[in-house]
CSV table of C-alpha atoms in Angstrom, one decimal:
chain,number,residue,atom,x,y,z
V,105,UNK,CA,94.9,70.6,95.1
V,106,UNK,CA,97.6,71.4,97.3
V,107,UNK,CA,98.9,74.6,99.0
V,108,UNK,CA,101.2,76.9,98.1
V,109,UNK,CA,103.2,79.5,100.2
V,110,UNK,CA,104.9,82.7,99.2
V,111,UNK,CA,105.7,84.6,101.9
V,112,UNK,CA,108.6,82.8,103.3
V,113,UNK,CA,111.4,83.9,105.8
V,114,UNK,CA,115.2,81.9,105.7
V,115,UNK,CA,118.4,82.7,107.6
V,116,UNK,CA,119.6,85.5,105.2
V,117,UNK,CA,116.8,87.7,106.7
V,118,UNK,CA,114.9,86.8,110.8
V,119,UNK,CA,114.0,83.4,109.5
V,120,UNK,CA,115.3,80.2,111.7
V,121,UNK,CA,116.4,78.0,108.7
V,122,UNK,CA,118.0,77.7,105.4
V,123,UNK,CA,116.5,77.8,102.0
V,124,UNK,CA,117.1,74.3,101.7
V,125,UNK,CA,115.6,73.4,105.1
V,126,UNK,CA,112.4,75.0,103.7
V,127,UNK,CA,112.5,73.3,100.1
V,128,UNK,CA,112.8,69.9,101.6
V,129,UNK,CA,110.0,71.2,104.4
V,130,UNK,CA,107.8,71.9,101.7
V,131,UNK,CA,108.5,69.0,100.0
V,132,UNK,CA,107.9,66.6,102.6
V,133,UNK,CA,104.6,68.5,103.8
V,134,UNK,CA,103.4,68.0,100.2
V,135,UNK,CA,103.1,72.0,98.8
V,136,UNK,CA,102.6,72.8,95.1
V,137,UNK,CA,105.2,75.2,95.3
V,138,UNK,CA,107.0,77.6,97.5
V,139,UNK,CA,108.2,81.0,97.2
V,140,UNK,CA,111.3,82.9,99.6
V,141,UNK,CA,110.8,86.2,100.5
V,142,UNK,CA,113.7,87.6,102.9
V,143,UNK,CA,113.1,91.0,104.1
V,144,UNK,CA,114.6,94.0,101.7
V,145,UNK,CA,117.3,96.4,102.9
V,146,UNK,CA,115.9,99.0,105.2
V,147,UNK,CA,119.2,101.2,105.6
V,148,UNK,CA,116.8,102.7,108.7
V,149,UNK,CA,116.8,99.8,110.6
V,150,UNK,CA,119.0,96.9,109.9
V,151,UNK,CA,118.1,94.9,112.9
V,152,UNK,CA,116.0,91.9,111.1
V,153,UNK,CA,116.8,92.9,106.7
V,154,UNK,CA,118.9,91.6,104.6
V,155,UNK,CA,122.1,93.2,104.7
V,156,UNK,CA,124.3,94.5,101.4
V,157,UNK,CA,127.3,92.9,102.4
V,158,UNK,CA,126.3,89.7,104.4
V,159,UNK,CA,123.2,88.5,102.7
V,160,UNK,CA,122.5,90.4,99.8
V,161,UNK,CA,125.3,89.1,97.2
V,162,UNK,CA,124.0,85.6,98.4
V,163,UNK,CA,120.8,85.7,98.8
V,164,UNK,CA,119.9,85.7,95.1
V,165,UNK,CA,122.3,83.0,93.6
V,166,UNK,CA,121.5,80.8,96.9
V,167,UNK,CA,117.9,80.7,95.9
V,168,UNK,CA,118.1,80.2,92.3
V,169,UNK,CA,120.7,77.5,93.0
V,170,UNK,CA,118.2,76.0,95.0
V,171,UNK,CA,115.3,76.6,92.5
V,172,UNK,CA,117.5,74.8,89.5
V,173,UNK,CA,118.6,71.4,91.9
V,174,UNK,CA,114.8,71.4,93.3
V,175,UNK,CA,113.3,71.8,89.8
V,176,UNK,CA,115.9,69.4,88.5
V,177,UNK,CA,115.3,66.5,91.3
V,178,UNK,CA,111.4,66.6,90.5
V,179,UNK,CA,109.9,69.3,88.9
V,180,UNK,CA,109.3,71.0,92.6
V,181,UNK,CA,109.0,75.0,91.8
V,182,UNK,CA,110.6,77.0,93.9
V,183,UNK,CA,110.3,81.0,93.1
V,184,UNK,CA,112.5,83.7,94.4
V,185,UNK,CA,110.8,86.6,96.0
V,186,UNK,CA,111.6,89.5,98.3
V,187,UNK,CA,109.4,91.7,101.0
V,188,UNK,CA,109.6,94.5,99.6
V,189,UNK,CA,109.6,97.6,102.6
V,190,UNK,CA,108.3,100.9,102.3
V,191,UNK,CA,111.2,102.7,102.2
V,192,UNK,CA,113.6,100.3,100.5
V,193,UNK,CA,115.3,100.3,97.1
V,194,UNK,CA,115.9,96.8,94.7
V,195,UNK,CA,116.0,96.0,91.3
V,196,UNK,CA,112.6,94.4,91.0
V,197,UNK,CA,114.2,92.6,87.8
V,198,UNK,CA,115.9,90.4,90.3
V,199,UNK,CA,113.3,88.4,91.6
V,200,UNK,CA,110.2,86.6,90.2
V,201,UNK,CA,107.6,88.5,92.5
V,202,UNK,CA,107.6,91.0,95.4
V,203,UNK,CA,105.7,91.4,98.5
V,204,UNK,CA,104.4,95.0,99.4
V,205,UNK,CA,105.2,95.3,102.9
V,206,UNK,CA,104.8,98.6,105.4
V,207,UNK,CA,106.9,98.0,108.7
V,208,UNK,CA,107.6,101.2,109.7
V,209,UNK,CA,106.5,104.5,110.5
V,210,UNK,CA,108.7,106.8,108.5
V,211,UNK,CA,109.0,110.8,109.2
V,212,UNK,CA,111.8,112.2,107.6
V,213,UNK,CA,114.8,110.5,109.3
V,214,UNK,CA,113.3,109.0,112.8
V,215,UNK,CA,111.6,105.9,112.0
V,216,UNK,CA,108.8,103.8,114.1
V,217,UNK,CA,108.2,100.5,113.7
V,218,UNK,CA,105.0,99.1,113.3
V,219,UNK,CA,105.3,95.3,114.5
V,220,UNK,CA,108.5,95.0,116.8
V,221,UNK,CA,106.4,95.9,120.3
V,222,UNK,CA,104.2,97.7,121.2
V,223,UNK,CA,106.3,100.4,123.1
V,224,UNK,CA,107.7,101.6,120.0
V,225,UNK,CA,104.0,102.2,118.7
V,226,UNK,CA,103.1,104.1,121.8
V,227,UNK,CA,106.0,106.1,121.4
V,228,UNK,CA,105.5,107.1,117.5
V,229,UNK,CA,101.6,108.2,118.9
V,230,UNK,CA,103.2,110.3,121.5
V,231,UNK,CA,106.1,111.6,119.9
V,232,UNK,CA,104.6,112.2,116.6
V,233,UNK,CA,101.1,112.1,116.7
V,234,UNK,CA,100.4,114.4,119.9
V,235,UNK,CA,98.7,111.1,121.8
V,236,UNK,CA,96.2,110.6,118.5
V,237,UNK,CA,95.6,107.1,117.7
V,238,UNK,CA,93.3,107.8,114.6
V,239,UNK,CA,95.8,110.3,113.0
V,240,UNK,CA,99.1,107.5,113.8
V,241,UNK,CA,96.2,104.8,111.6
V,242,UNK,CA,95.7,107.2,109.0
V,243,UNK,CA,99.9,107.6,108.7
V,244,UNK,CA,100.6,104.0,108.4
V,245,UNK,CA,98.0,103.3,105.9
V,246,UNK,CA,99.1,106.8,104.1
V,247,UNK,CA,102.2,104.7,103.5
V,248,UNK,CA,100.6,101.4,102.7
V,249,UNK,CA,98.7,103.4,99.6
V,250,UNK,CA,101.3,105.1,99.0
V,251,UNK,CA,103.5,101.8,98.7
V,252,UNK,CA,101.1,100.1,96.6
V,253,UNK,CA,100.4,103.6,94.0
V,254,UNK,CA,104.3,104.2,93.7
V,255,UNK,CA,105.7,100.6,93.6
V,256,UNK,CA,103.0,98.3,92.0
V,257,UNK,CA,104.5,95.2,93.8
V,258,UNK,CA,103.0,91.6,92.9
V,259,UNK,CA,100.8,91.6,95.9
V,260,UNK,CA,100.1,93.1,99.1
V,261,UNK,CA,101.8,91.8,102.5
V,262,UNK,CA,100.0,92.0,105.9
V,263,UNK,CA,97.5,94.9,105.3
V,264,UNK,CA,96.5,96.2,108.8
V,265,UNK,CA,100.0,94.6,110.4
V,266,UNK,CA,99.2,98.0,112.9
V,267,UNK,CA,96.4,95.3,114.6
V,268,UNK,CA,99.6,93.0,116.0
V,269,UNK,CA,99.8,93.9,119.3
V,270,UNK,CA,96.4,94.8,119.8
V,271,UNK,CA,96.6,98.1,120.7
V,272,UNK,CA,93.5,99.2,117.8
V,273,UNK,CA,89.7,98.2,118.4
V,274,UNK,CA,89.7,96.5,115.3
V,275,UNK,CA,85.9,97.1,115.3
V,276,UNK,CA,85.6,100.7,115.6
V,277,UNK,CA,83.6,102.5,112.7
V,278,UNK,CA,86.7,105.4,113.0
V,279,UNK,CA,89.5,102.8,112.7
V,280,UNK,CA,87.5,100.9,109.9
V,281,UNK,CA,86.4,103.9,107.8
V,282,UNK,CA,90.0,104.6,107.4
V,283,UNK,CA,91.4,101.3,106.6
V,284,UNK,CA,88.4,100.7,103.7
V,285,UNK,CA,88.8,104.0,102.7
V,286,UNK,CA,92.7,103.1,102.4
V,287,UNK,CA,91.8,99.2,101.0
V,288,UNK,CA,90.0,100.8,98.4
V,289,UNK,CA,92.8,103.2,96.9
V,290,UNK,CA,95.1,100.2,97.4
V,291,UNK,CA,93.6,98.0,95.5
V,292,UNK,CA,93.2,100.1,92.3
V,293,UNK,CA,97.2,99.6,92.0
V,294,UNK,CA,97.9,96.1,93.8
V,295,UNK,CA,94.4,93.5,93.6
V,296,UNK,CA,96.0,91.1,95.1
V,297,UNK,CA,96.8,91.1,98.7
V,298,UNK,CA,97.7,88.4,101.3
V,299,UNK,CA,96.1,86.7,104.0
V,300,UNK,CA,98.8,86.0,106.4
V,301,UNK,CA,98.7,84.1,109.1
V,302,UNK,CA,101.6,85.7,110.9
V,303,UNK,CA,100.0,86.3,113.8
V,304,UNK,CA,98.6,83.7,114.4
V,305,UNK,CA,102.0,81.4,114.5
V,306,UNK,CA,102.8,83.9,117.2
V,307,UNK,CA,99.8,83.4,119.0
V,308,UNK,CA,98.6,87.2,119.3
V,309,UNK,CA,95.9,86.7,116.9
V,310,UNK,CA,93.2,84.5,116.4
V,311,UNK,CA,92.1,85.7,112.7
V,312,UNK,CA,94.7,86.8,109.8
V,313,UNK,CA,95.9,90.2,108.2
V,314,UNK,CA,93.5,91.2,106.8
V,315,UNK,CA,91.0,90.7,109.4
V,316,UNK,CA,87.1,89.7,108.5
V,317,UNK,CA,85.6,93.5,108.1
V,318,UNK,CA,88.2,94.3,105.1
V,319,UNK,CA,88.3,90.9,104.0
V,320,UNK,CA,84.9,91.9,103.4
V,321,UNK,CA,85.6,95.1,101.5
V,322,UNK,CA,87.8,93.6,99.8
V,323,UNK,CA,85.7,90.9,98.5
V,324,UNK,CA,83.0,94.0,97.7
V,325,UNK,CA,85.9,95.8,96.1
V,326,UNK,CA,86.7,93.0,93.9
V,327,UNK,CA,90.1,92.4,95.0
V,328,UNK,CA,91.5,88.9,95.0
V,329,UNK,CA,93.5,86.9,97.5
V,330,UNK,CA,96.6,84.8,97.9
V,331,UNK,CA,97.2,82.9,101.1
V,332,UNK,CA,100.4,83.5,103.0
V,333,UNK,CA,101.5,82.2,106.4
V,334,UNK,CA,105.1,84.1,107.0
V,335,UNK,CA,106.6,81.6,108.0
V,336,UNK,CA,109.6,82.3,109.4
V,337,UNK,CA,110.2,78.4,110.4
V,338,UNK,CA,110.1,75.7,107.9
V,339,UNK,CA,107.3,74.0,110.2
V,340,UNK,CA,105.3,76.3,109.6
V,341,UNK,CA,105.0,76.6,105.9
V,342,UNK,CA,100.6,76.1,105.8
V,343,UNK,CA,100.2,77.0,108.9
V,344,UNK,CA,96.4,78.1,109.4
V,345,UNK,CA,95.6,77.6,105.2
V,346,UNK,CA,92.4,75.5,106.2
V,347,UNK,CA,90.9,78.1,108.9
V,348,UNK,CA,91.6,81.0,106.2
V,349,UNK,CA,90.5,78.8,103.5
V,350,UNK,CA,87.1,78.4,105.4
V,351,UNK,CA,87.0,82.0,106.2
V,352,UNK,CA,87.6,83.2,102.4
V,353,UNK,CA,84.6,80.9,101.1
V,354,UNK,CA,82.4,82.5,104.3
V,355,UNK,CA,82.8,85.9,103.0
V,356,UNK,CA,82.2,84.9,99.6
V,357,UNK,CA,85.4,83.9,97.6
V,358,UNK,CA,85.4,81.4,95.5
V,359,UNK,CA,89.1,81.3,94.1
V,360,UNK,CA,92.5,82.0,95.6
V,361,UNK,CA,95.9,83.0,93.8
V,362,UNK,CA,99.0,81.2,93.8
V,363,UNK,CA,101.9,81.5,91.6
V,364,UNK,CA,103.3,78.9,88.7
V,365,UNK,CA,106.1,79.0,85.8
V,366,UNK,CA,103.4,80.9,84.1
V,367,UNK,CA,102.7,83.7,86.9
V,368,UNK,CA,100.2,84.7,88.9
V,369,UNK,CA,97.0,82.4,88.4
V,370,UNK,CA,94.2,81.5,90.1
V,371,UNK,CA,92.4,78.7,91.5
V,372,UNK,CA,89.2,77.3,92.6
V,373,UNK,CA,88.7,76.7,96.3
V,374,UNK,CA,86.8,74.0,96.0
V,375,UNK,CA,89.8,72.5,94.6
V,376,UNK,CA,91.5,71.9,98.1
V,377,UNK,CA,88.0,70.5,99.6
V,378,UNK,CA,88.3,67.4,97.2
């Protein structure tokens, strides 16, 4: 079986290449299918989103254009996602799936984010949290809950995206009791959440969101799991699929999720061993 990846980023959002670029990418690197998923508005921050009025009006026909000439050369299925932010507004109509994504930090109209340095995390524990790690962990995932309760998107994005810059002991009974505690609300809304390999491309992780402890949990909470890599350069579409693969079966999965015409389905892992 071959991979899929859903969690894709093009030039209409921080991504390096086209749509295009990536169809033929996935293509020639032999994928099942592929799915785009540019960053949603965040009116709050418009450094790395989509934008109304330079990417939005294209972004949609430019991917469904794509997904009829791809489908039409060979059958090759392209799907048309978004990332869907805490804190943004779309027409979930519009695209074929949505990510569930938490980037920011919001409190009322001063916003934090979560993955741009680690600076602007120190600052949202000092500024807003009095110097209290625990309580600025128990904020974000607040808003990861609350994302997945409120919203219901297809799946989850990069669950504990807090652990980027390494600023959390990953390990710590405190820090973990609040993330399972979160996973476990979460996942009564949204079972299906990512393992992305973001971090990893970047080179400030070793393991993927989520990391082995809640992949664990959410193996015992009978959640399910869709591989992801966030690419945000069409060379990097599978990046890391075989080490998560291998981790997934350690813990105790037997089946990922990918998408297809149908939807959502899943399939045995033992089908990309043969």
């Amino acid at each position: 079986m071959a991979y899929s990846n859903f969690h894709t980023h093009t030039v209409f959002s921080d991504g390096k290449n086209t749509v295009g670029e990536c169809v033929e990418a996935a293509r020639a690197s032999g994928l099942a299918a592929l799915g785009i998923s540019d960053h949603s508005y965040t009116a709050f921050d418009p450094r790395y989103c989509m934008l109304p009025s330079k990417h939005m009006e294209d972004y949609i026909p430019t991917v469904r254009e794509e997904q009829r000439r791809a489908y039409g050369q060979d059958g090759f299925p392209l799907h048309l996602g978004i990332e869907w932010d805490y804190g943004s507004i779309i027409d979930r109509e519009d695209y074929d799936y949505t990510i569930g994504s938490v980037h920011y930090i919001l409190r009322g109209d001063r916003m934090y984010p979560v993955d741009s340095g680690l600076n602007y995390q120190l600052d949202c524990i000092e500024k807003e949290f009095h110097g209290n790690k625990l309580d600025y962990v128990k904020a974000y995932f607040e808003e990861v809950v609350e994302h997945a309760r409120k919203n219901r998107p297809d799946f989850m994005g990069h669950f504990d995206l807090l652990t980027k810059h390494g600023h959390f002991d990953e390990n710590d009974p405190d820090y973990l009791a609040v993330a399972k505690e979160a996973m476990a609300e979460a996942v009564k809304h949204v079972p299906l959440f990512e393992v992305n390999a973001g971090a990893i491309i970047r080179g400030l992780k070793t393991l993927p969101y989520p990391n082995p402890p809640l992949l664990e949990e959410l193996y015992r909470l009978g959640g399910r799991v869709i591989l992801s890599s966030d690419a945000h350069t069409a060379d990097k579409l599978t990046f890391a699929f075989p080490q998560m693969l291998e981790l997934l079966g350690r813990i105790g999965f037997t089946k990922v999720t990918h998408r297809t015409l149908r939807g959502f389905e899943e399939i045995s892992i033992k089908e990309f061993e043969a």
